[in-house]
mmCIF file of C-alpha atoms in Angstrom:
data_model
loop_
_atom_site.group_PDB
_atom_site.id
_atom_site.type_symbol
_atom_site.label_atom_id
_atom_site.label_comp_id
_atom_site.label_asym_id
_atom_site.label_seq_id
_atom_site.Cartn_x
_atom_site.Cartn_y
_atom_site.Cartn_z
ATOM 1 C CA ASP O 220 -16.671 -6.743 -21.775
ATOM 2 C CA SER O 221 -14.585 -4.056 -20.048
ATOM 3 C CA GLY O 222 -12.537 -3.152 -23.125
ATOM 4 C CA VAL O 223 -9.288 -4.230 -21.442
ATOM 5 C CA THR O 224 -7.557 -7.139 -23.169
ATOM 6 C CA GLN O 225 -4.937 -9.479 -21.764
ATOM 7 C CA THR O 226 -2.851 -12.178 -23.395
ATOM 8 C CA PRO O 227 -2.252 -14.997 -23.009
ATOM 9 C CA LYS O 228 -5.302 -16.371 -21.192
ATOM 10 C CA HIS O 229 -3.363 -19.296 -19.750
ATOM 11 C CA LEU O 230 0.357 -19.855 -19.268
ATOM 12 C CA ILE O 231 2.048 -22.984 -17.966
ATOM 13 C CA THR O 232 5.761 -22.905 -17.328
ATOM 14 C CA ALA O 233 8.486 -24.364 -15.131
ATOM 15 C CA THR O 234 10.275 -23.014 -12.095
ATOM 16 C CA GLY O 235 13.180 -20.747 -12.922
ATOM 17 C CA GLN O 236 11.669 -19.599 -16.210
ATOM 18 C CA ARG O 237 10.694 -16.107 -17.335
ATOM 19 C CA VAL O 238 7.342 -15.057 -18.818
ATOM 20 C CA THR O 239 5.776 -11.881 -20.187
ATOM 21 C CA LEU O 240 2.131 -10.969 -19.740
ATOM 22 C CA ARG O 241 0.573 -8.376 -21.987
ATOM 23 C CA CYS O 242 -2.226 -5.873 -21.433
ATOM 24 C CA SER O 243 -3.992 -3.409 -23.700
ATOM 25 C CA PRO O 244 -5.996 -0.764 -21.826
ATOM 26 C CA ARG O 245 -9.386 0.650 -22.816
ATOM 27 C CA SER O 246 -9.218 3.213 -25.570
ATOM 28 C CA GLY O 247 -8.339 6.573 -24.025
ATOM 29 C CA ASP O 248 -7.187 5.226 -20.661
ATOM 30 C CA LEU O 249 -3.747 6.428 -19.643
ATOM 31 C CA SER O 250 -3.228 4.364 -16.496
ATOM 32 C CA VAL O 251 -2.522 0.666 -16.270
ATOM 33 C CA TYR O 252 -2.485 -1.304 -13.033
ATOM 34 C CA TRP O 253 -1.290 -4.851 -12.426
ATOM 35 C CA TYR O 254 -2.767 -7.081 -9.724
ATOM 36 C CA GLN O 255 -2.006 -10.585 -8.533
ATOM 37 C CA GLN O 256 -4.878 -12.730 -7.278
ATOM 38 C CA SER O 257 -4.169 -15.856 -5.291
ATOM 39 C CA LEU O 258 -6.528 -17.910 -3.150
ATOM 40 C CA ASP O 259 -5.054 -16.886 0.180
ATOM 41 C CA GLN O 260 -4.032 -13.278 -0.580
ATOM 42 C CA GLY O 261 -6.942 -11.910 -2.551
ATOM 43 C CA LEU O 262 -6.288 -9.080 -5.019
ATOM 44 C CA GLN O 263 -2.858 -7.577 -4.406
ATOM 45 C CA PHE O 264 -1.792 -4.393 -6.169
ATOM 46 C CA LEU O 265 1.580 -4.779 -7.870
ATOM 47 C CA ILE O 266 2.339 -1.643 -9.871
ATOM 48 C CA GLN O 267 0.784 1.305 -11.727
ATOM 49 C CA TYR O 268 1.918 3.097 -14.862
ATOM 50 C CA TYR O 269 0.548 6.403 -16.067
ATOM 51 C CA ASN O 270 1.228 7.521 -19.619
ATOM 52 C CA GLY O 271 4.442 5.537 -19.812
ATOM 53 C CA GLU O 272 5.833 6.349 -16.378
ATOM 54 C CA GLU O 273 5.793 4.321 -13.202
ATOM 55 C CA ARG O 274 3.385 6.005 -10.769
ATOM 56 C CA ALA O 275 3.006 3.655 -7.791
ATOM 57 C CA LYS O 276 4.411 0.397 -6.503
ATOM 58 C CA GLY O 277 2.712 -2.109 -4.276
ATOM 59 C CA ASN O 278 3.745 -5.592 -3.216
ATOM 60 C CA ILE O 279 5.802 -6.297 -6.302
ATOM 61 C CA LEU O 280 8.752 -8.661 -5.992
ATOM 62 C CA GLU O 281 12.164 -7.651 -7.342
ATOM 63 C CA ARG O 282 11.920 -10.601 -9.757
ATOM 64 C CA PHE O 283 8.922 -8.875 -11.360
ATOM 65 C CA SER O 284 9.051 -5.787 -13.557
ATOM 66 C CA ALA O 285 6.683 -3.923 -15.826
ATOM 67 C CA GLN O 286 6.648 -1.226 -18.455
ATOM 68 C CA GLN O 287 4.153 0.797 -20.430
ATOM 69 C CA PHE O 288 4.883 1.525 -24.064
ATOM 70 C CA PRO O 289 4.143 4.662 -26.128
ATOM 71 C CA ASP O 290 0.971 3.045 -27.508
ATOM 72 C CA LEU O 291 -0.066 2.606 -23.811
ATOM 73 C CA HIS O 292 -0.060 -1.177 -23.778
ATOM 74 C CA SER O 293 1.778 -2.685 -20.839
ATOM 75 C CA GLU O 294 3.817 -5.785 -20.160
ATOM 76 C CA LEU O 295 4.483 -7.525 -16.851
ATOM 77 C CA ASN O 296 7.672 -9.572 -16.782
ATOM 78 C CA LEU O 297 8.044 -12.345 -14.226
ATOM 79 C CA SER O 298 11.444 -14.007 -13.902
ATOM 80 C CA SER O 299 13.068 -16.798 -11.881
ATOM 81 C CA LEU O 300 9.580 -18.170 -11.390
ATOM 82 C CA GLU O 301 8.706 -20.093 -8.233
ATOM 83 C CA LEU O 302 5.784 -22.382 -7.461
ATOM 84 C CA GLY O 303 4.287 -19.639 -5.302
ATOM 85 C CA ASP O 304 4.006 -17.313 -8.288
ATOM 86 C CA SER O 305 1.164 -19.424 -9.642
ATOM 87 C CA ALA O 306 -1.839 -17.088 -9.597
ATOM 88 C CA LEU O 307 -4.213 -15.045 -11.693
ATOM 89 C CA TYR O 308 -2.677 -11.801 -12.939
ATOM 90 C CA PHE O 309 -5.051 -8.995 -13.787
ATOM 91 C CA CYS O 310 -4.508 -5.764 -15.588
ATOM 92 C CA ALA O 311 -6.842 -2.832 -15.021
ATOM 93 C CA SER O 312 -6.995 0.553 -16.701
ATOM 94 C CA SER O 313 -8.426 3.943 -15.892
ATOM 95 C CA VAL O 314 -8.475 7.437 -17.329
ATOM 96 C CA SER O 315 -6.975 8.817 -14.075
ATOM 97 C CA VAL O 316 -7.202 12.492 -14.971
ATOM 98 C CA LEU O 317 -9.336 14.099 -17.662
ATOM 99 C CA ALA O 318 -9.764 17.881 -18.005
ATOM 100 C CA GLY O 319 -8.432 18.345 -14.471
ATOM 101 C CA VAL O 320 -10.911 15.893 -12.903
ATOM 102 C CA SER O 321 -9.620 12.826 -11.090
ATOM 103 C CA TYR O 322 -11.154 9.483 -11.927
ATOM 104 C CA ASN O 323 -10.475 6.436 -9.821
ATOM 105 C CA GLU O 324 -12.654 3.921 -11.703
ATOM 106 C CA GLN O 325 -10.577 0.931 -12.700
ATOM 107 C CA PHE O 326 -11.757 -1.542 -15.302
ATOM 108 C CA PHE O 327 -10.310 -5.021 -15.229
ATOM 109 C CA GLY O 328 -9.280 -7.352 -18.015
ATOM 110 C CA PRO O 329 -10.099 -11.073 -18.063
ATOM 111 C CA GLY O 330 -6.764 -12.037 -16.530
ATOM 112 C CA THR O 331 -3.903 -14.420 -17.259
ATOM 113 C CA ARG O 332 -3.766 -17.648 -15.284
ATOM 114 C CA LEU O 333 -0.134 -18.531 -14.616
ATOM 115 C CA THR O 334 0.752 -22.037 -13.503
ATOM 116 C CA VAL O 335 4.338 -22.734 -12.462
ATOM 117 C CA LEU O 336 5.226 -26.442 -12.321
ATOM 118 C CA GLY F 249 -0.976 2.057 4.334
ATOM 119 C CA GLU F 250 -4.661 1.403 3.834
ATOM 120 C CA ASN F 251 -6.229 -1.782 5.243
ATOM 121 C CA VAL F 252 -9.671 -2.996 4.185
ATOM 122 C CA GLU F 253 -11.565 -5.652 6.143
ATOM 123 C CA GLN F 254 -14.561 -7.373 4.529
ATOM 124 C CA HIS F 255 -17.269 -9.520 6.147
ATOM 125 C CA PRO F 256 -18.649 -12.081 5.812
ATOM 126 C CA SER F 257 -16.329 -14.250 3.739
ATOM 127 C CA THR F 258 -19.263 -16.403 2.602
ATOM 128 C CA LEU F 259 -22.975 -15.630 2.452
ATOM 129 C CA SER F 260 -25.890 -17.821 1.399
ATOM 130 C CA VAL F 261 -29.342 -16.353 0.853
ATOM 131 C CA GLN F 262 -32.619 -17.594 -0.574
ATOM 132 C CA GLU F 263 -33.651 -16.164 -3.911
ATOM 133 C CA GLY F 264 -35.650 -12.987 -3.349
ATOM 134 C CA ASP F 265 -34.033 -12.196 -0.003
ATOM 135 C CA SER F 266 -31.595 -9.330 0.596
ATOM 136 C CA ALA F 267 -27.829 -9.636 1.008
ATOM 137 C CA VAL F 268 -25.569 -7.246 2.893
ATOM 138 C CA ILE F 269 -21.773 -7.180 2.752
ATOM 139 C CA LYS F 270 -19.786 -4.894 5.040
ATOM 140 C CA CYS F 271 -16.322 -3.370 4.804
ATOM 141 C CA THR F 272 -14.205 -1.207 7.071
ATOM 142 C CA TYR F 273 -11.182 0.858 6.089
ATOM 143 C CA SER F 274 -8.364 2.358 8.110
ATOM 144 C CA ASP F 275 -7.108 5.438 6.218
ATOM 145 C CA SER F 276 -9.283 8.508 6.778
ATOM 146 C CA ALA F 277 -7.807 10.018 3.566
ATOM 147 C CA SER F 278 -9.560 7.387 1.437
ATOM 148 C CA ASN F 279 -12.399 8.969 -0.510
ATOM 149 C CA TYR F 280 -13.393 6.468 -3.194
ATOM 150 C CA PHE F 281 -15.094 3.139 -2.480
ATOM 151 C CA PRO F 282 -15.926 0.817 -5.370
ATOM 152 C CA TRP F 283 -17.536 -2.619 -5.335
ATOM 153 C CA TYR F 284 -16.605 -5.327 -7.803
ATOM 154 C CA LYS F 285 -18.353 -8.550 -8.768
ATOM 155 C CA GLN F 286 -16.202 -11.433 -9.966
ATOM 156 C CA GLU F 287 -17.778 -14.424 -11.660
ATOM 157 C CA LEU F 288 -15.915 -17.680 -12.061
ATOM 158 C CA GLY F 289 -13.170 -17.422 -14.660
ATOM 159 C CA LYS F 290 -13.658 -13.707 -15.237
ATOM 160 C CA GLY F 291 -12.062 -10.463 -14.154
ATOM 161 C CA PRO F 292 -13.626 -8.236 -11.471
ATOM 162 C CA GLN F 293 -16.448 -6.080 -12.829
ATOM 163 C CA LEU F 294 -17.184 -2.659 -11.338
ATOM 164 C CA ILE F 295 -20.839 -2.677 -10.232
ATOM 165 C CA ILE F 296 -21.191 0.458 -8.119
ATOM 166 C CA ASP F 297 -19.006 3.015 -6.386
ATOM 167 C CA ILE F 298 -19.383 5.847 -3.903
ATOM 168 C CA ARG F 299 -17.308 8.882 -3.034
ATOM 169 C CA SER F 300 -16.846 10.351 0.426
ATOM 170 C CA ASN F 301 -19.060 13.361 -0.250
ATOM 171 C CA VAL F 302 -22.082 11.043 -0.648
ATOM 172 C CA GLY F 303 -23.737 8.889 2.031
ATOM 173 C CA GLU F 304 -25.735 6.528 -0.158
ATOM 174 C CA LYS F 305 -26.004 5.565 -3.804
ATOM 175 C CA LYS F 306 -28.520 3.285 -5.526
ATOM 176 C CA ASP F 307 -28.599 1.527 -8.862
ATOM 177 C CA GLN F 308 -31.683 -0.623 -9.315
ATOM 178 C CA ARG F 309 -31.352 -3.556 -6.866
ATOM 179 C CA ILE F 310 -27.918 -2.517 -5.644
ATOM 180 C CA ALA F 311 -27.135 0.175 -3.086
ATOM 181 C CA VAL F 312 -24.021 1.250 -1.240
ATOM 182 C CA THR F 313 -23.882 3.210 2.009
ATOM 183 C CA LEU F 314 -20.905 5.012 3.504
ATOM 184 C CA ASN F 315 -20.278 6.092 7.096
ATOM 185 C CA LYS F 316 -17.139 8.232 7.054
ATOM 186 C CA THR F 317 -17.096 8.727 10.806
ATOM 187 C CA ALA F 318 -17.062 5.023 11.494
ATOM 188 C CA LYS F 319 -14.971 4.296 8.393
ATOM 189 C CA HIS F 320 -17.253 1.632 7.057
ATOM 190 C CA PHE F 321 -19.284 1.056 3.922
ATOM 191 C CA SER F 322 -21.759 -1.605 2.889
ATOM 192 C CA LEU F 323 -23.219 -3.206 -0.223
ATOM 193 C CA HIS F 324 -26.914 -4.037 -0.220
ATOM 194 C CA ILE F 325 -28.473 -6.292 -2.844
ATOM 195 C CA THR F 326 -32.260 -6.601 -2.750
ATOM 196 C CA GLU F 327 -34.478 -9.218 -4.397
ATOM 197 C CA THR F 328 -31.481 -11.462 -5.021
ATOM 198 C CA GLN F 329 -31.434 -13.679 -8.096
ATOM 199 C CA PRO F 330 -29.328 -16.762 -8.903
ATOM 200 C CA GLU F 331 -27.237 -14.671 -11.320
ATOM 201 C CA ASP F 332 -26.131 -12.541 -8.371
ATOM 202 C CA SER F 333 -24.080 -15.539 -7.181
ATOM 203 C CA ALA F 334 -20.413 -14.482 -7.413
ATOM 204 C CA VAL F 335 -17.526 -13.183 -5.323
ATOM 205 C CA TYR F 336 -17.898 -9.539 -4.337
ATOM 206 C CA PHE F 337 -14.941 -7.315 -3.446
ATOM 207 C CA CYS F 338 -14.943 -3.944 -1.764
ATOM 208 C CA ALA F 339 -12.038 -1.542 -2.178
ATOM 209 C CA ALA F 340 -10.830 1.827 -0.958
ATOM 210 C CA GLY F 341 -8.803 4.504 -2.732
ATOM 211 C CA GLY F 342 -7.548 7.971 -1.822
ATOM 212 C CA ALA F 343 -7.182 11.407 -3.314
ATOM 213 C CA GLY F 344 -3.947 11.788 -5.245
ATOM 214 C CA SER F 345 -3.423 8.052 -5.297
ATOM 215 C CA TYR F 346 -5.272 5.921 -7.783
ATOM 216 C CA GLN F 347 -4.189 2.757 -6.061
ATOM 217 C CA LEU F 348 -7.026 0.625 -4.693
ATOM 218 C CA THR F 349 -6.782 -1.600 -1.637
ATOM 219 C CA PHE F 350 -9.168 -4.551 -1.803
ATOM 220 C CA GLY F 351 -10.971 -6.568 0.823
ATOM 221 C CA LYS F 352 -10.546 -10.328 0.702
ATOM 222 C CA GLY F 353 -13.930 -10.919 -0.923
ATOM 223 C CA THR F 354 -17.346 -12.377 -0.078
ATOM 224 C CA LYS F 355 -18.636 -15.442 -1.877
ATOM 225 C CA LEU F 356 -22.374 -14.916 -2.307
ATOM 226 C CA SER F 357 -24.556 -17.902 -3.125
ATOM 227 C CA VAL F 358 -28.207 -17.307 -4.025
ATOM 228 C CA ILE F 359 -30.238 -20.481 -3.567
ATOM 229 C CA PRO F 360 -33.161 -20.855 -6.003
#
């Protein structure tokens, strides 16, 4: 168990709908990362938040957005869903910087499987 | 941006044999190279990592080597066991950026 939690575990919805995925990082971790994993694309980085602020963006669609709250949990919002958005969505967390030392280690949650019908 | 190539995409070995998975990266600024193991229905689990100031790192049956000049790094698993069967991902990350770029994964099957 990595200490990162994600809810829900499974989500089935229809095209055009909007969903919210939730992530709680490990205790003490300030950074949250979101990844999309599909069969043909592997693990694709979507976005990173550090202590409530957006830090880096990857291949995130405009229909997708995220935020990190003061208690450090994060939500990924997916709207106007398409069939191609069906995938596993993972959240990872890391300390990032502690006492001036950079840490890259990312610890992944169990994921949310999104199915768009 | 960074590009990580991983080979092979599938690998079958007999129990007790060794397995080697290789990755290459494109950005010479990358300095952190983790390996993840993903079992069916689970999230990727960090199993070992190496930084660019180190050439080799070992943890029991797992070792990782890094060749900065050639921009490639490898995962070595010795004395493989059926529970080693999983998908393994390599990744690369750089100083000042905590973003990781992943390879496409290697499905390792250990045959009892």
